[in-house]
Amino acid sequence: MADSEFAIIRQQPSSASVPLILVHDGGGTIFPYFAIHDIGRDIYGIALSGRGEPWEDGIADIADKYTALVKAQSLPASAVILGGWSLGGIIALEMARLLYEDPELEVKGVVMMESIYPPLVSAQQQGAIDPTDVTLGNGISLAARSRILKSLNKGHEAVKAHRIQPGSELTATVLITADDPWPSLRGGKFEMPAKLGWDDDGLGVVKHVYSTSGHHYSIFDEENAASITANLSEACAMLENGVWG
């Protein structure tokens, strides 16, 4: 299991709102989350440190280790909202299941951003644009690029093998989906189901769906940052107030 790091993404010193903790994407990074503007609450991130082997024990084991990491922090509140983009949302959902009725830490809800229902992950990638063309910029060293690519591939296999467990529906969960379809390697667009397959989970995990500007890989781009920020802000406020509970 790779080492992980708990980082501050954005702090609001005077805010009494429940903090949001975002789990890294499939590449192990939390860089996209720094595009999020002020949502009226602290935002923290869990990132892979680059040491160790990610995904070797599967998503359930990763979630177990991350729950311990969160509980070890000196957070300003005894409650949190969990979330993440793509694979990060799946890990956050499993963390919430593990923490349900935990006596020390309450999870107010989960925000999944463009997190596809795991059985559809293979279909999602077939014919879609190569994610490495979108998520890796020019300023990344060869060593870092190699690590991120390895994590992306391993993460893809881990989420394919993961199955959503009963109890996942007990914590209020919302889904933020992108307005635009996936770009395709063959030209044209790659369409996904409206709720990214969550209608078929048999549990009713997703309680509400928001729509944000961009496609899967561009929702954190500068031109879309205001949209994802507004959606996150509203989703977190609703979860904190128990609207979707």
JSON list of C-alpha atoms in Angstrom, two decimals:
[
{"chain": "A", "resi": 1, "resn": "MET", "atom": "CA", "xyz": [0.00, 0.00, 0.00]},
{"chain": "A", "resi": 2, "resn": "ALA", "atom": "CA", "xyz": [1.38, 3.40, -0.95]},
{"chain": "A", "resi": 3, "resn": "ASP", "atom": "CA", "xyz": [1.91, 6.08, 1.67]},
{"chain": "A", "resi": 4, "resn": "SER", "atom": "CA", "xyz": [-0.64, 8.87, 1.71]},
{"chain": "A", "resi": 5, "resn": "GLU", "atom": "CA", "xyz": [-0.60, 12.50, 2.78]},
{"chain": "A", "resi": 6, "resn": "PHE", "atom": "CA", "xyz": [-3.28, 14.72, 4.31]},
{"chain": "A", "resi": 7, "resn": "ALA", "atom": "CA", "xyz": [-3.07, 18.23, 2.86]},
{"chain": "A", "resi": 8, "resn": "ILE", "atom": "CA", "xyz": [-4.79, 21.58, 3.21]},
{"chain": "A", "resi": 9, "resn": "ILE", "atom": "CA", "xyz": [-6.37, 22.73, -0.06]},
{"chain": "A", "resi": 10, "resn": "ARG", "atom": "CA", "xyz": [-8.29, 25.77, 1.19]},
{"chain": "A", "resi": 11, "resn": "GLN", "atom": "CA", "xyz": [-8.94, 27.10, 4.69]},
{"chain": "A", "resi": 12, "resn": "GLN", "atom": "CA", "xyz": [-11.65, 29.43, 5.96]},
{"chain": "A", "resi": 13, "resn": "PRO", "atom": "CA", "xyz": [-10.45, 30.42, 9.46]},
{"chain": "A", "resi": 14, "resn": "SER", "atom": "CA", "xyz": [-13.76, 31.97, 10.54]},
{"chain": "A", "resi": 15, "resn": "SER", "atom": "CA", "xyz": [-15.99, 29.24, 9.12]},
{"chain": "A", "resi": 16, "resn": "ALA", "atom": "CA", "xyz": [-17.94, 26.95, 11.43]},
{"chain": "A", "resi": 17, "resn": "SER", "atom": "CA", "xyz": [-19.09, 24.79, 8.52]},
{"chain": "A", "resi": 18, "resn": "VAL", "atom": "CA", "xyz": [-18.30, 21.09, 8.32]},
{"chain": "A", "resi": 19, "resn": "PRO", "atom": "CA", "xyz": [-15.04, 20.59, 6.38]},
{"chain": "A", "resi": 20, "resn": "LEU", "atom": "CA", "xyz": [-14.87, 18.82, 3.02]},
{"chain": "A", "resi": 21, "resn": "ILE", "atom": "CA", "xyz": [-12.24, 16.10, 2.54]},
{"chain": "A", "resi": 22, "resn": "LEU", "atom": "CA", "xyz": [-11.48, 15.17, -1.07]},
{"chain": "A", "resi": 23, "resn": "VAL", "atom": "CA", "xyz": [-9.77, 11.92, -2.03]},
{"chain": "A", "resi": 24, "resn": "HIS", "atom": "CA", "xyz": [-7.21, 11.91, -4.84]},
{"chain": "A", "resi": 25, "resn": "ASP", "atom": "CA", "xyz": [-7.99, 10.97, -8.43]},
{"chain": "A", "resi": 26, "resn": "GLY", "atom": "CA", "xyz": [-6.80, 7.82, -10.20]},
{"chain": "A", "resi": 27, "resn": "GLY", "atom": "CA", "xyz": [-3.35, 9.31, -10.69]},
{"chain": "A", "resi": 28, "resn": "GLY", "atom": "CA", "xyz": [-2.96, 9.77, -6.94]},
{"chain": "A", "resi": 29, "resn": "THR", "atom": "CA", "xyz": [-2.95, 13.56, -7.11]},
{"chain": "A", "resi": 30, "resn": "ILE", "atom": "CA", "xyz": [-5.12, 16.29, -5.62]},
{"chain": "A", "resi": 31, "resn": "PHE", "atom": "CA", "xyz": [-3.89, 19.01, -8.01]},
{"chain": "A", "resi": 32, "resn": "PRO", "atom": "CA", "xyz": [-7.29, 19.44, -9.76]},
{"chain": "A", "resi": 33, "resn": "TYR", "atom": "CA", "xyz": [-8.94, 20.36, -6.46]},
{"chain": "A", "resi": 34, "resn": "PHE", "atom": "CA", "xyz": [-6.85, 23.52, -6.10]},
{"chain": "A", "resi": 35, "resn": "ALA", "atom": "CA", "xyz": [-9.00, 24.98, -8.91]},
{"chain": "A", "resi": 36, "resn": "ILE", "atom": "CA", "xyz": [-11.98, 25.01, -6.53]},
{"chain": "A", "resi": 37, "resn": "HIS", "atom": "CA", "xyz": [-12.78, 28.50, -5.26]},
{"chain": "A", "resi": 38, "resn": "ASP", "atom": "CA", "xyz": [-14.17, 29.48, -1.85]},
{"chain": "A", "resi": 39, "resn": "ILE", "atom": "CA", "xyz": [-17.09, 27.24, -0.85]},
{"chain": "A", "resi": 40, "resn": "GLY", "atom": "CA", "xyz": [-17.44, 28.65, 2.66]},
{"chain": "A", "resi": 41, "resn": "ARG", "atom": "CA", "xyz": [-15.72, 25.75, 4.41]},
{"chain": "A", "resi": 42, "resn": "ASP", "atom": "CA", "xyz": [-12.28, 24.20, 4.83]},
{"chain": "A", "resi": 43, "resn": "ILE", "atom": "CA", "xyz": [-11.19, 21.81, 2.08]},
{"chain": "A", "resi": 44, "resn": "TYR", "atom": "CA", "xyz": [-8.62, 19.10, 2.72]},
{"chain": "A", "resi": 45, "resn": "GLY", "atom": "CA", "xyz": [-7.18, 16.49, 0.39]},
{"chain": "A", "resi": 46, "resn": "ILE", "atom": "CA", "xyz": [-5.77, 12.98, 0.62]},
{"chain": "A", "resi": 47, "resn": "ALA", "atom": "CA", "xyz": [-2.96, 12.36, -1.90]},
{"chain": "A", "resi": 48, "resn": "LEU", "atom": "CA", "xyz": [-0.63, 9.49, -2.65]},
{"chain": "A", "resi": 49, "resn": "SER", "atom": "CA", "xyz": [2.90, 10.42, -1.63]},
{"chain": "A", "resi": 50, "resn": "GLY", "atom": "CA", "xyz": [4.69, 8.46, -4.35]},
{"chain": "A", "resi": 51, "resn": "ARG", "atom": "CA", "xyz": [6.18, 5.94, -1.93]},
{"chain": "A", "resi": 52, "resn": "GLY", "atom": "CA", "xyz": [4.95, 2.37, -1.97]},
{"chain": "A", "resi": 53, "resn": "GLU", "atom": "CA", "xyz": [2.66, 0.45, -4.30]},
{"chain": "A", "resi": 54, "resn": "PRO", "atom": "CA", "xyz": [-0.81, 1.96, -4.84]},
{"chain": "A", "resi": 55, "resn": "TRP", "atom": "CA", "xyz": [-3.92, -0.18, -5.19]},
{"chain": "A", "resi": 56, "resn": "GLU", "atom": "CA", "xyz": [-2.29, -3.51, -4.37]},
{"chain": "A", "resi": 57, "resn": "ASP", "atom": "CA", "xyz": [-4.92, -4.32, -1.72]},
{"chain": "A", "resi": 58, "resn": "GLY", "atom": "CA", "xyz": [-7.97, -2.94, -3.53]},
{"chain": "A", "resi": 59, "resn": "ILE", "atom": "CA", "xyz": [-10.28, -0.02, -2.86]},
{"chain": "A", "resi": 60, "resn": "ALA", "atom": "CA", "xyz": [-11.82, -1.46, 0.32]},
{"chain": "A", "resi": 61, "resn": "ASP", "atom": "CA", "xyz": [-8.41, -1.67, 1.99]},
{"chain": "A", "resi": 62, "resn": "ILE", "atom": "CA", "xyz": [-7.42, 1.78, 0.75]},
{"chain": "A", "resi": 63, "resn": "ALA", "atom": "CA", "xyz": [-10.64, 3.22, 2.19]},
{"chain": "A", "resi": 64, "resn": "ASP", "atom": "CA", "xyz": [-9.95, 1.54, 5.53]},
{"chain": "A", "resi": 65, "resn": "LYS", "atom": "CA", "xyz": [-6.48, 3.10, 5.70]},
{"chain": "A", "resi": 66, "resn": "TYR", "atom": "CA", "xyz": [-7.81, 6.50, 4.69]},
{"chain": "A", "resi": 67, "resn": "THR", "atom": "CA", "xyz": [-10.49, 6.46, 7.38]},
{"chain": "A", "resi": 68, "resn": "ALA", "atom": "CA", "xyz": [-7.74, 5.90, 9.94]},
{"chain": "A", "resi": 69, "resn": "LEU", "atom": "CA", "xyz": [-5.75, 8.75, 8.40]},
{"chain": "A", "resi": 70, "resn": "VAL", "atom": "CA", "xyz": [-8.72, 11.14, 8.66]},
{"chain": "A", "resi": 71, "resn": "LYS", "atom": "CA", "xyz": [-9.46, 10.17, 12.26]},
{"chain": "A", "resi": 72, "resn": "ALA", "atom": "CA", "xyz": [-5.83, 10.84, 13.17]},
{"chain": "A", "resi": 73, "resn": "GLN", "atom": "CA", "xyz": [-6.10, 14.50, 12.11]},
{"chain": "A", "resi": 74, "resn": "SER", "atom": "CA", "xyz": [-6.84, 17.42, 14.43]},
{"chain": "A", "resi": 75, "resn": "LEU", "atom": "CA", "xyz": [-9.89, 18.60, 12.53]},
{"chain": "A", "resi": 76, "resn": "PRO", "atom": "CA", "xyz": [-11.91, 21.66, 13.60]},
{"chain": "A", "resi": 77, "resn": "ALA", "atom": "CA", "xyz": [-15.10, 19.59, 13.80]},
{"chain": "A", "resi": 78, "resn": "SER", "atom": "CA", "xyz": [-16.29, 16.09, 14.74]},
{"chain": "A", "resi": 79, "resn": "ALA", "atom": "CA", "xyz": [-18.13, 15.81, 11.42]},
{"chain": "A", "resi": 80, "resn": "VAL", "atom": "CA", "xyz": [-16.95, 15.86, 7.81]},
{"chain": "A", "resi": 81, "resn": "ILE", "atom": "CA", "xyz": [-18.18, 15.63, 4.24]},
{"chain": "A", "resi": 82, "resn": "LEU", "atom": "CA", "xyz": [-16.23, 13.22, 2.04]},
{"chain": "A", "resi": 83, "resn": "GLY", "atom": "CA", "xyz": [-15.83, 13.40, -1.70]},
{"chain": "A", "resi": 84, "resn": "GLY", "atom": "CA", "xyz": [-13.66, 13.02, -4.74]},
{"chain": "A", "resi": 85, "resn": "TRP", "atom": "CA", "xyz": [-13.41, 13.16, -8.49]},
{"chain": "A", "resi": 86, "resn": "SER", "atom": "CA", "xyz": [-13.74, 9.98, -10.54]},
{"chain": "A", "resi": 87, "resn": "LEU", "atom": "CA", "xyz": [-12.09, 7.13, -8.60]},
{"chain": "A", "resi": 88, "resn": "GLY", "atom": "CA", "xyz": [-11.74, 9.43, -5.59]},
{"chain": "A", "resi": 89, "resn": "GLY", "atom": "CA", "xyz": [-15.51, 9.51, -5.22]},
{"chain": "A", "resi": 90, "resn": "ILE", "atom": "CA", "xyz": [-15.66, 5.71, -5.13]},
{"chain": "A", "resi": 91, "resn": "ILE", "atom": "CA", "xyz": [-13.06, 5.60, -2.35]},
{"chain": "A", "resi": 92, "resn": "ALA", "atom": "CA", "xyz": [-14.93, 8.33, -0.44]},
{"chain": "A", "resi": 93, "resn": "LEU", "atom": "CA", "xyz": [-18.17, 6.34, -0.69]},
{"chain": "A", "resi": 94, "resn": "GLU", "atom": "CA", "xyz": [-16.50, 3.27, 0.80]},
{"chain": "A", "resi": 95, "resn": "MET", "atom": "CA", "xyz": [-14.94, 5.40, 3.55]},
{"chain": "A", "resi": 96, "resn": "ALA", "atom": "CA", "xyz": [-18.40, 6.71, 4.46]},
{"chain": "A", "resi": 97, "resn": "ARG", "atom": "CA", "xyz": [-19.73, 3.16, 4.66]},
{"chain": "A", "resi": 98, "resn": "LEU", "atom": "CA", "xyz": [-16.92, 2.20, 7.03]},
{"chain": "A", "resi": 99, "resn": "LEU", "atom": "CA", "xyz": [-17.50, 5.29, 9.18]},
{"chain": "A", "resi": 100, "resn": "TYR", "atom": "CA", "xyz": [-21.29, 4.94, 9.38]},
{"chain": "A", "resi": 101, "resn": "GLU", "atom": "CA", "xyz": [-22.31, 5.32, 13.04]},
{"chain": "A", "resi": 102, "resn": "ASP", "atom": "CA", "xyz": [-18.67, 5.77, 14.06]},
{"chain": "A", "resi": 103, "resn": "PRO", "atom": "CA", "xyz": [-18.71, 7.20, 17.61]},
{"chain": "A", "resi": 104, "resn": "GLU", "atom": "CA", "xyz": [-15.86, 9.62, 16.95]},
{"chain": "A", "resi": 105, "resn": "LEU", "atom": "CA", "xyz": [-16.49, 11.03, 13.48]},
{"chain": "A", "resi": 106, "resn": "GLU", "atom": "CA", "xyz": [-19.78, 11.71, 11.70]},
{"chain": "A", "resi": 107, "resn": "VAL", "atom": "CA", "xyz": [-19.91, 11.72, 7.91]},
{"chain": "A", "resi": 108, "resn": "LYS", "atom": "CA", "xyz": [-22.60, 14.19, 6.86]},
{"chain": "A", "resi": 109, "resn": "GLY", "atom": "CA", "xyz": [-22.52, 13.01, 3.27]},
{"chain": "A", "resi": 110, "resn": "VAL", "atom": "CA", "xyz": [-20.53, 12.18, 0.17]},
{"chain": "A", "resi": 111, "resn": "VAL", "atom": "CA", "xyz": [-20.01, 14.22, -3.00]},
{"chain": "A", "resi": 112, "resn": "MET", "atom": "CA", "xyz": [-18.94, 12.13, -5.99]},
{"chain": "A", "resi": 113, "resn": "MET", "atom": "CA", "xyz": [-17.75, 14.15, -8.98]},
{"chain": "A", "resi": 114, "resn": "GLU", "atom": "CA", "xyz": [-17.99, 12.25, -12.28]},
{"chain": "A", "resi": 115, "resn": "SER", "atom": "CA", "xyz": [-17.60, 8.93, -10.43]},
{"chain": "A", "resi": 116, "resn": "ILE", "atom": "CA", "xyz": [-18.82, 6.12, -12.66]},
{"chain": "A", "resi": 117, "resn": "TYR", "atom": "CA", "xyz": [-20.63, 3.10, -11.24]},
{"chain": "A", "resi": 118, "resn": "PRO", "atom": "CA", "xyz": [-17.77, 0.55, -11.13]},
{"chain": "A", "resi": 119, "resn": "PRO", "atom": "CA", "xyz": [-19.29, -2.16, -13.39]},
{"chain": "A", "resi": 120, "resn": "LEU", "atom": "CA", "xyz": [-19.40, 0.43, -16.20]},
{"chain": "A", "resi": 121, "resn": "VAL", "atom": "CA", "xyz": [-15.76, 1.47, -15.96]},
{"chain": "A", "resi": 122, "resn": "SER", "atom": "CA", "xyz": [-14.56, -0.79, -18.79]},
{"chain": "A", "resi": 123, "resn": "ALA", "atom": "CA", "xyz": [-17.29, 0.47, -21.11]},
{"chain": "A", "resi": 124, "resn": "GLN", "atom": "CA", "xyz": [-16.45, 4.03, -20.16]},
{"chain": "A", "resi": 125, "resn": "GLN", "atom": "CA", "xyz": [-12.82, 3.68, -21.27]},
{"chain": "A", "resi": 126, "resn": "GLN", "atom": "CA", "xyz": [-13.43, 1.83, -24.51]},
{"chain": "A", "resi": 127, "resn": "GLY", "atom": "CA", "xyz": [-13.21, 4.39, -27.28]},
{"chain": "A", "resi": 128, "resn": "ALA", "atom": "CA", "xyz": [-12.89, 7.35, -24.94]},
{"chain": "A", "resi": 129, "resn": "ILE", "atom": "CA", "xyz": [-10.04, 9.80, -25.05]},
{"chain": "A", "resi": 130, "resn": "ASP", "atom": "CA", "xyz": [-6.78, 8.66, -23.45]},
{"chain": "A", "resi": 131, "resn": "PRO", "atom": "CA", "xyz": [-6.92, 10.24, -19.97]},
{"chain": "A", "resi": 132, "resn": "THR", "atom": "CA", "xyz": [-3.15, 10.69, -19.89]},
{"chain": "A", "resi": 133, "resn": "ASP", "atom": "CA", "xyz": [-3.44, 13.11, -22.81]},
{"chain": "A", "resi": 134, "resn": "VAL", "atom": "CA", "xyz": [-5.64, 15.33, -20.67]},
{"chain": "A", "resi": 135, "resn": "THR", "atom": "CA", "xyz": [-4.39, 14.98, -17.11]},
{"chain": "A", "resi": 136, "resn": "LEU", "atom": "CA", "xyz": [-0.62, 15.15, -17.67]},
{"chain": "A", "resi": 137, "resn": "GLY", "atom": "CA", "xyz": [0.82, 18.54, -18.47]},
{"chain": "A", "resi": 138, "resn": "ASN", "atom": "CA", "xyz": [4.16, 19.52, -19.98]},
{"chain": "A", "resi": 139, "resn": "GLY", "atom": "CA", "xyz": [5.84, 20.48, -16.72]},
{"chain": "A", "resi": 140, "resn": "ILE", "atom": "CA", "xyz": [5.88, 17.00, -15.18]},
{"chain": "A", "resi": 141, "resn": "SER", "atom": "CA", "xyz": [9.17, 15.14, -14.72]},
{"chain": "A", "resi": 142, "resn": "LEU", "atom": "CA", "xyz": [9.65, 11.72, -16.30]},
{"chain": "A", "resi": 143, "resn": "ALA", "atom": "CA", "xyz": [9.71, 10.08, -12.86]},
{"chain": "A", "resi": 144, "resn": "ALA", "atom": "CA", "xyz": [6.48, 11.76, -11.79]},
{"chain": "A", "resi": 145, "resn": "ARG", "atom": "CA", "xyz": [4.86, 11.01, -15.15]},
{"chain": "A", "resi": 146, "resn": "SER", "atom": "CA", "xyz": [5.77, 7.34, -14.81]},
{"chain": "A", "resi": 147, "resn": "ARG", "atom": "CA", "xyz": [4.35, 7.18, -11.29]},
{"chain": "A", "resi": 148, "resn": "ILE", "atom": "CA", "xyz": [1.08, 8.87, -12.28]},
{"chain": "A", "resi": 149, "resn": "LEU", "atom": "CA", "xyz": [0.62, 6.63, -15.33]},
{"chain": "A", "resi": 150, "resn": "LYS", "atom": "CA", "xyz": [1.24, 3.56, -13.21]},
{"chain": "A", "resi": 151, "resn": "SER", "atom": "CA", "xyz": [-1.26, 4.75, -10.62]},
{"chain": "A", "resi": 152, "resn": "LEU", "atom": "CA", "xyz": [-3.86, 5.49, -13.32]},
{"chain": "A", "resi": 153, "resn": "ASN", "atom": "CA", "xyz": [-3.56, 1.99, -14.74]},
{"chain": "A", "resi": 154, "resn": "LYS", "atom": "CA", "xyz": [-3.62, 0.31, -11.34]},
{"chain": "A", "resi": 155, "resn": "GLY", "atom": "CA", "xyz": [-6.50, 2.48, -10.19]},
{"chain": "A", "resi": 156, "resn": "HIS", "atom": "CA", "xyz": [-8.49, 1.58, -13.29]},
{"chain": "A", "resi": 157, "resn": "GLU", "atom": "CA", "xyz": [-8.09, -2.11, -12.51]},
{"chain": "A", "resi": 158, "resn": "ALA", "atom": "CA", "xyz": [-8.93, -1.58, -8.83]},
{"chain": "A", "resi": 159, "resn": "VAL", "atom": "CA", "xyz": [-12.20, 0.22, -9.52]},
{"chain": "A", "resi": 160, "resn": "LYS", "atom": "CA", "xyz": [-13.18, -2.39, -12.13]},
{"chain": "A", "resi": 161, "resn": "ALA", "atom": "CA", "xyz": [-12.80, -5.07, -9.46]},
{"chain": "A", "resi": 162, "resn": "HIS", "atom": "CA", "xyz": [-14.63, -3.11, -6.74]},
{"chain": "A", "resi": 163, "resn": "ARG", "atom": "CA", "xyz": [-18.27, -3.75, -5.91]},
{"chain": "A", "resi": 164, "resn": "ILE", "atom": "CA", "xyz": [-20.49, -1.33, -4.01]},
{"chain": "A", "resi": 165, "resn": "GLN", "atom": "CA", "xyz": [-21.41, -2.91, -0.68]},
{"chain": "A", "resi": 166, "resn": "PRO", "atom": "CA", "xyz": [-24.78, -2.83, 1.11]},
{"chain": "A", "resi": 167, "resn": "GLY", "atom": "CA", "xyz": [-24.70, -0.02, 3.64]},
{"chain": "A", "resi": 168, "resn": "SER", "atom": "CA", "xyz": [-23.24, 2.41, 1.09]},
{"chain": "A", "resi": 169, "resn": "GLU", "atom": "CA", "xyz": [-26.73, 3.86, 0.65]},
{"chain": "A", "resi": 170, "resn": "LEU", "atom": "CA", "xyz": [-27.08, 4.79, 4.33]},
{"chain": "A", "resi": 171, "resn": "THR", "atom": "CA", "xyz": [-24.94, 7.94, 4.06]},
{"chain": "A", "resi": 172, "resn": "ALA", "atom": "CA", "xyz": [-26.48, 10.68, 1.92]},
{"chain": "A", "resi": 173, "resn": "THR", "atom": "CA", "xyz": [-24.59, 10.82, -1.38]},
{"chain": "A", "resi": 174, "resn": "VAL", "atom": "CA", "xyz": [-24.88, 13.25, -4.26]},
{"chain": "A", "resi": 175, "resn": "LEU", "atom": "CA", "xyz": [-23.36, 13.02, -7.73]},
{"chain": "A", "resi": 176, "resn": "ILE", "atom": "CA", "xyz": [-22.01, 15.88, -9.83]},
{"chain": "A", "resi": 177, "resn": "THR", "atom": "CA", "xyz": [-21.97, 15.02, -13.54]},
{"chain": "A", "resi": 178, "resn": "ALA", "atom": "CA", "xyz": [-20.40, 16.89, -16.45]},
{"chain": "A", "resi": 179, "resn": "ASP", "atom": "CA", "xyz": [-22.65, 18.62, -18.99]},
{"chain": "A", "resi": 180, "resn": "ASP", "atom": "CA", "xyz": [-20.59, 17.52, -21.99]},
{"chain": "A", "resi": 181, "resn": "PRO", "atom": "CA", "xyz": [-19.97, 13.95, -23.22]},
{"chain": "A", "resi": 182, "resn": "TRP", "atom": "CA", "xyz": [-16.50, 12.45, -23.20]},
{"chain": "A", "resi": 183, "resn": "PRO", "atom": "CA", "xyz": [-14.25, 13.32, -26.16]},
{"chain": "A", "resi": 184, "resn": "SER", "atom": "CA", "xyz": [-13.51, 10.22, -28.24]},
{"chain": "A", "resi": 185, "resn": "LEU", "atom": "CA", "xyz": [-10.30, 8.91, -29.80]},
{"chain": "A", "resi": 186, "resn": "ARG", "atom": "CA", "xyz": [-12.35, 8.14, -32.90]},
{"chain": "A", "resi": 187, "resn": "GLY", "atom": "CA", "xyz": [-13.83, 11.61, -33.16]},
{"chain": "A", "resi": 188, "resn": "GLY", "atom": "CA", "xyz": [-17.30, 12.58, -32.10]},
{"chain": "A", "resi": 189, "resn": "LYS", "atom": "CA", "xyz": [-18.49, 12.09, -28.54]},
{"chain": "A", "resi": 190, "resn": "PHE", "atom": "CA", "xyz": [-18.68, 9.21, -26.09]},
{"chain": "A", "resi": 191, "resn": "GLU", "atom": "CA", "xyz": [-22.01, 9.19, -24.26]},
{"chain": "A", "resi": 192, "resn": "MET", "atom": "CA", "xyz": [-22.51, 7.92, -20.71]},
{"chain": "A", "resi": 193, "resn": "PRO", "atom": "CA", "xyz": [-25.81, 7.26, -18.89]},
{"chain": "A", "resi": 194, "resn": "ALA", "atom": "CA", "xyz": [-27.30, 10.33, -17.21]},
{"chain": "A", "resi": 195, "resn": "LYS", "atom": "CA", "xyz": [-26.44, 9.11, -13.70]},
{"chain": "A", "resi": 196, "resn": "LEU", "atom": "CA", "xyz": [-23.22, 7.39, -14.81]},
{"chain": "A", "resi": 197, "resn": "GLY", "atom": "CA", "xyz": [-24.79, 3.98, -14.18]},
{"chain": "A", "resi": 198, "resn": "TRP", "atom": "CA", "xyz": [-25.85, 4.56, -10.56]},
{"chain": "A", "resi": 199, "resn": "ASP", "atom": "CA", "xyz": [-29.49, 3.85, -11.44]},
{"chain": "A", "resi": 200, "resn": "ASP", "atom": "CA", "xyz": [-28.45, 0.20, -11.68]},
{"chain": "A", "resi": 201, "resn": "ASP", "atom": "CA", "xyz": [-26.71, -0.15, -8.31]},
{"chain": "A", "resi": 202, "resn": "GLY", "atom": "CA", "xyz": [-29.74, -1.82, -6.67]},
{"chain": "A", "resi": 203, "resn": "LEU", "atom": "CA", "xyz": [-29.20, 0.21, -3.49]},
{"chain": "A", "resi": 204, "resn": "GLY", "atom": "CA", "xyz": [-30.25, 3.75, -4.32]},
{"chain": "A", "resi": 205, "resn": "VAL", "atom": "CA", "xyz": [-26.89, 5.22, -3.35]},
{"chain": "A", "resi": 206, "resn": "VAL", "atom": "CA", "xyz": [-27.22, 8.54, -5.20]},
{"chain": "A", "resi": 207, "resn": "LYS", "atom": "CA", "xyz": [-29.85, 10.81, -3.66]},
{"chain": "A", "resi": 208, "resn": "HIS", "atom": "CA", "xyz": [-29.46, 13.82, -5.95]},
{"chain": "A", "resi": 209, "resn": "VAL", "atom": "CA", "xyz": [-27.62, 14.76, -9.16]},
{"chain": "A", "resi": 210, "resn": "TYR", "atom": "CA", "xyz": [-26.04, 18.11, -10.03]},
{"chain": "A", "resi": 211, "resn": "SER", "atom": "CA", "xyz": [-24.75, 19.10, -13.47]},
{"chain": "A", "resi": 212, "resn": "THR", "atom": "CA", "xyz": [-21.55, 21.07, -14.00]},
{"chain": "A", "resi": 213, "resn": "SER", "atom": "CA", "xyz": [-19.81, 22.69, -16.98]},
{"chain": "A", "resi": 214, "resn": "GLY", "atom": "CA", "xyz": [-17.28, 20.77, -19.09]},
{"chain": "A", "resi": 215, "resn": "HIS", "atom": "CA", "xyz": [-16.56, 17.11, -19.73]},
{"chain": "A", "resi": 216, "resn": "HIS", "atom": "CA", "xyz": [-15.04, 14.50, -17.40]},
{"chain": "A", "resi": 217, "resn": "TYR", "atom": "CA", "xyz": [-11.48, 15.77, -17.79]},
{"chain": "A", "resi": 218, "resn": "SER", "atom": "CA", "xyz": [-12.22, 19.51, -17.99]},
{"chain": "A", "resi": 219, "resn": "ILE", "atom": "CA", "xyz": [-14.54, 20.24, -15.07]},
{"chain": "A", "resi": 220, "resn": "PHE", "atom": "CA", "xyz": [-11.64, 21.79, -13.11]},
{"chain": "A", "resi": 221, "resn": "ASP", "atom": "CA", "xyz": [-10.33, 23.86, -16.04]},
{"chain": "A", "resi": 222, "resn": "GLU", "atom": "CA", "xyz": [-10.27, 27.61, -15.49]},
{"chain": "A", "resi": 223, "resn": "GLU", "atom": "CA", "xyz": [-13.35, 28.26, -17.61]},
{"chain": "A", "resi": 224, "resn": "ASN", "atom": "CA", "xyz": [-15.34, 25.67, -15.62]},
{"chain": "A", "resi": 225, "resn": "ALA", "atom": "CA", "xyz": [-14.00, 26.38, -12.12]},
{"chain": "A", "resi": 226, "resn": "ALA", "atom": "CA", "xyz": [-16.88, 28.68, -11.17]},
{"chain": "A", "resi": 227, "resn": "SER", "atom": "CA", "xyz": [-19.43, 26.01, -12.10]},
{"chain": "A", "resi": 228, "resn": "ILE", "atom": "CA", "xyz": [-17.85, 23.15, -10.15]},
{"chain": "A", "resi": 229, "resn": "THR", "atom": "CA", "xyz": [-17.33, 25.52, -7.20]},
{"chain": "A", "resi": 230, "resn": "ALA", "atom": "CA", "xyz": [-20.99, 26.56, -7.16]},
{"chain": "A", "resi": 231, "resn": "ASN", "atom": "CA", "xyz": [-22.17, 22.95, -7.38]},
{"chain": "A", "resi": 232, "resn": "LEU", "atom": "CA", "xyz": [-19.83, 21.82, -4.61]},
{"chain": "A", "resi": 233, "resn": "SER", "atom": "CA", "xyz": [-20.87, 24.72, -2.41]},
{"chain": "A", "resi": 234, "resn": "GLU", "atom": "CA", "xyz": [-24.58, 23.93, -2.78]},
{"chain": "A", "resi": 235, "resn": "ALA", "atom": "CA", "xyz": [-24.12, 20.17, -2.45]},
{"chain": "A", "resi": 236, "resn": "CYS", "atom": "CA", "xyz": [-22.09, 20.50, 0.74]},
{"chain": "A", "resi": 237, "resn": "ALA", "atom": "CA", "xyz": [-24.56, 22.96, 2.27]},
{"chain": "A", "resi": 238, "resn": "MET", "atom": "CA", "xyz": [-27.46, 20.61, 1.52]},
{"chain": "A", "resi": 239, "resn": "LEU", "atom": "CA", "xyz": [-25.61, 17.60, 2.97]},
{"chain": "A", "resi": 240, "resn": "GLU", "atom": "CA", "xyz": [-24.57, 19.49, 6.10]},
{"chain": "A", "resi": 241, "resn": "ASN", "atom": "CA", "xyz": [-28.18, 20.56, 6.69]},
{"chain": "A", "resi": 242, "resn": "GLY", "atom": "CA", "xyz": [-29.54, 17.06, 6.15]},
{"chain": "A", "resi": 243, "resn": "VAL", "atom": "CA", "xyz": [-31.60, 17.91, 3.06]},
{"chain": "A", "resi": 244, "resn": "TRP", "atom": "CA", "xyz": [-30.57, 14.72, 1.28]},
{"chain": "A", "resi": 245, "resn": "GLY", "atom": "CA", "xyz": [-30.30, 12.63, 4.42]}
]
